[in-house]
CSV table of C-alpha atoms in Angstrom, one decimal:
chain,number,residue,atom,x,y,z
A,1,UNK,CA,12.7,2.7,5.9
A,2,UNK,CA,10.2,0.3,4.3
A,3,UNK,CA,12.9,-1.8,3.3
A,4,UNK,CA,14.3,-1.7,7.2
A,5,UNK,CA,11.0,-2.7,8.7
A,6,UNK,CA,10.9,-5.5,6.8
A,7,UNK,CA,14.0,-6.9,7.8
A,8,UNK,CA,14.2,-6.8,11.2
A,9,UNK,CA,10.0,-6.9,11.7
A,10,UNK,CA,9.0,-10.1,10.5
A,11,UNK,CA,12.9,-11.3,10.4
A,12,UNK,CA,12.8,-12.0,6.1
A,13,UNK,CA,16.7,-11.8,5.0
A,14,UNK,CA,17.4,-8.4,3.7
A,15,UNK,CA,18.3,-9.5,0.2
A,16,UNK,CA,15.2,-11.3,-0.9
A,17,UNK,CA,13.2,-7.8,0.8
A,18,UNK,CA,15.3,-6.4,-1.7
A,19,UNK,CA,13.9,-8.4,-4.5
A,20,UNK,CA,10.5,-8.5,-3.4
A,21,UNK,CA,10.3,-4.3,-2.6
A,22,UNK,CA,12.5,-4.3,-6.8
A,23,UNK,CA,9.2,-6.1,-8.0
A,24,UNK,CA,7.1,-5.0,-6.2
A,25,UNK,CA,8.5,-1.3,-7.6
A,26,UNK,CA,8.5,-2.2,-11.3
A,27,UNK,CA,5.0,-3.2,-10.9
A,28,UNK,CA,4.2,-0.2,-9.8
A,29,UNK,CA,6.5,2.0,-13.0
A,30,UNK,CA,4.7,0.0,-15.2
A,31,UNK,CA,1.0,1.0,-13.6
A,32,UNK,CA,2.1,4.6,-13.6
A,33,UNK,CA,3.3,4.4,-17.4
A,34,UNK,CA,0.3,3.5,-18.3
A,35,UNK,CA,-1.6,5.9,-16.1
A,36,UNK,CA,0.0,8.8,-18.2
A,37,UNK,CA,0.0,7.1,-21.9
A,38,UNK,CA,-2.9,5.2,-23.0
A,39,UNK,CA,-5.8,6.1,-25.0
A,40,UNK,CA,-8.2,6.5,-22.0
A,41,UNK,CA,-8.5,7.1,-17.9
A,42,UNK,CA,-8.4,5.0,-15.2
A,43,UNK,CA,-6.7,6.2,-11.6
A,44,UNK,CA,-3.4,4.8,-11.8
A,45,UNK,CA,-3.9,2.5,-8.9
A,46,UNK,CA,-6.2,0.4,-11.3
A,47,UNK,CA,-3.7,0.7,-13.3
A,48,UNK,CA,-0.9,-0.7,-10.9
A,49,UNK,CA,-3.7,-3.8,-9.7
A,50,UNK,CA,-4.0,-4.4,-12.9
A,51,UNK,CA,-0.8,-4.7,-14.0
A,52,UNK,CA,-0.2,-6.8,-11.0
A,53,UNK,CA,-3.4,-9.3,-11.6
A,54,UNK,CA,-1.3,-9.9,-15.6
A,55,UNK,CA,2.3,-10.3,-13.7
A,56,UNK,CA,0.7,-13.5,-11.0
A,57,UNK,CA,-1.7,-14.9,-13.7
A,58,UNK,CA,-0.8,-18.6,-13.7
A,59,UNK,CA,-0.7,-18.4,-17.3
A,60,UNK,CA,1.8,-15.1,-17.7
A,61,UNK,CA,5.7,-16.2,-18.3
A,62,UNK,CA,8.0,-15.8,-14.8
A,63,UNK,CA,4.4,-15.6,-12.9
A,64,UNK,CA,5.8,-18.2,-10.1
A,65,UNK,CA,9.0,-16.0,-9.4
A,66,UNK,CA,7.3,-13.1,-9.2
A,67,UNK,CA,4.8,-14.2,-6.6
A,68,UNK,CA,7.6,-16.0,-4.4
A,69,UNK,CA,10.2,-12.8,-4.4
A,70,UNK,CA,6.4,-10.6,-3.8
A,71,UNK,CA,6.2,-13.7,-0.9
A,72,UNK,CA,9.1,-11.9,0.9
A,73,UNK,CA,7.5,-8.1,1.3
A,74,UNK,CA,5.1,-7.9,5.2
A,75,UNK,CA,3.1,-5.4,3.6
A,76,UNK,CA,2.1,-4.7,7.5
A,77,UNK,CA,5.6,-3.8,7.8
A,78,UNK,CA,5.7,-1.8,5.1
A,79,UNK,CA,2.3,-0.1,6.1
A,80,UNK,CA,3.9,0.8,9.1
A,81,UNK,CA,6.6,3.9,8.0
A,82,UNK,CA,4.2,4.5,5.5
A,83,UNK,CA,1.0,5.4,8.6
A,84,UNK,CA,3.5,7.8,10.0
A,85,UNK,CA,4.5,9.5,7.1
A,86,UNK,CA,1.1,10.2,6.6
A,87,UNK,CA,0.5,11.3,10.7
A,88,UNK,CA,3.6,13.8,10.4
A,89,UNK,CA,2.3,15.2,7.1
A,90,UNK,CA,-0.7,16.1,8.6
A,91,UNK,CA,-0.9,20.0,7.5
A,92,UNK,CA,-1.9,23.2,10.6
A,93,UNK,CA,-5.1,23.3,7.9
A,94,UNK,CA,-6.3,19.7,8.5
A,95,UNK,CA,-6.8,20.3,12.7
A,96,UNK,CA,-7.9,23.8,12.2
A,97,UNK,CA,-10.6,21.1,9.9
A,98,UNK,CA,-11.7,18.9,12.7
A,99,UNK,CA,-11.4,22.1,15.0
A,100,UNK,CA,-14.5,22.7,13.3
A,101,UNK,CA,-15.4,19.9,12.6
A,102,UNK,CA,-16.0,19.3,16.8
A,103,UNK,CA,-18.4,16.7,17.9
A,104,UNK,CA,-19.5,15.1,14.8
A,105,UNK,CA,-15.6,13.8,13.6
A,106,UNK,CA,-15.4,12.2,16.7
A,107,UNK,CA,-18.5,10.5,16.6
A,108,UNK,CA,-17.7,9.0,12.8
A,109,UNK,CA,-14.6,7.9,13.8
A,110,UNK,CA,-15.5,5.9,17.0
A,111,UNK,CA,-18.4,4.1,14.4
A,112,UNK,CA,-15.4,3.6,11.9
A,113,UNK,CA,-13.9,1.8,15.3
A,114,UNK,CA,-16.8,0.2,16.1
A,115,UNK,CA,-17.2,-1.2,13.1
A,116,UNK,CA,-14.3,-2.0,12.3
A,117,UNK,CA,-14.1,-4.3,15.5
A,118,UNK,CA,-16.7,-5.5,14.9
A,119,UNK,CA,-16.4,-6.8,11.5
A,120,UNK,CA,-12.8,-8.3,12.2
A,121,UNK,CA,-13.7,-10.3,14.8
């Protein structure tokens, strides 16, 4: 789904987007493997970030190619299906929690929206 969105939305050629997603997938897999087998604990998002940072450092062999491939992936096009899936994944339990939270949840949501808008302007 992400590859289709990347091709249709920002009109990136299919093979360019495919190679970029493969590179990002491999970086993610290396980070997940490190999470599992590292001698100390770091969350997987930290390991994946570190692998991505090290892979794209200017003195890392092949970093120019990795950066060029990753540039062909529009992350906003990938976020849309991921957020849609997250919306579908809301279960009955979360809806009940939202009903019991009532006005407090609505107030926090409005403040978050206002803060996001004010921070982006």
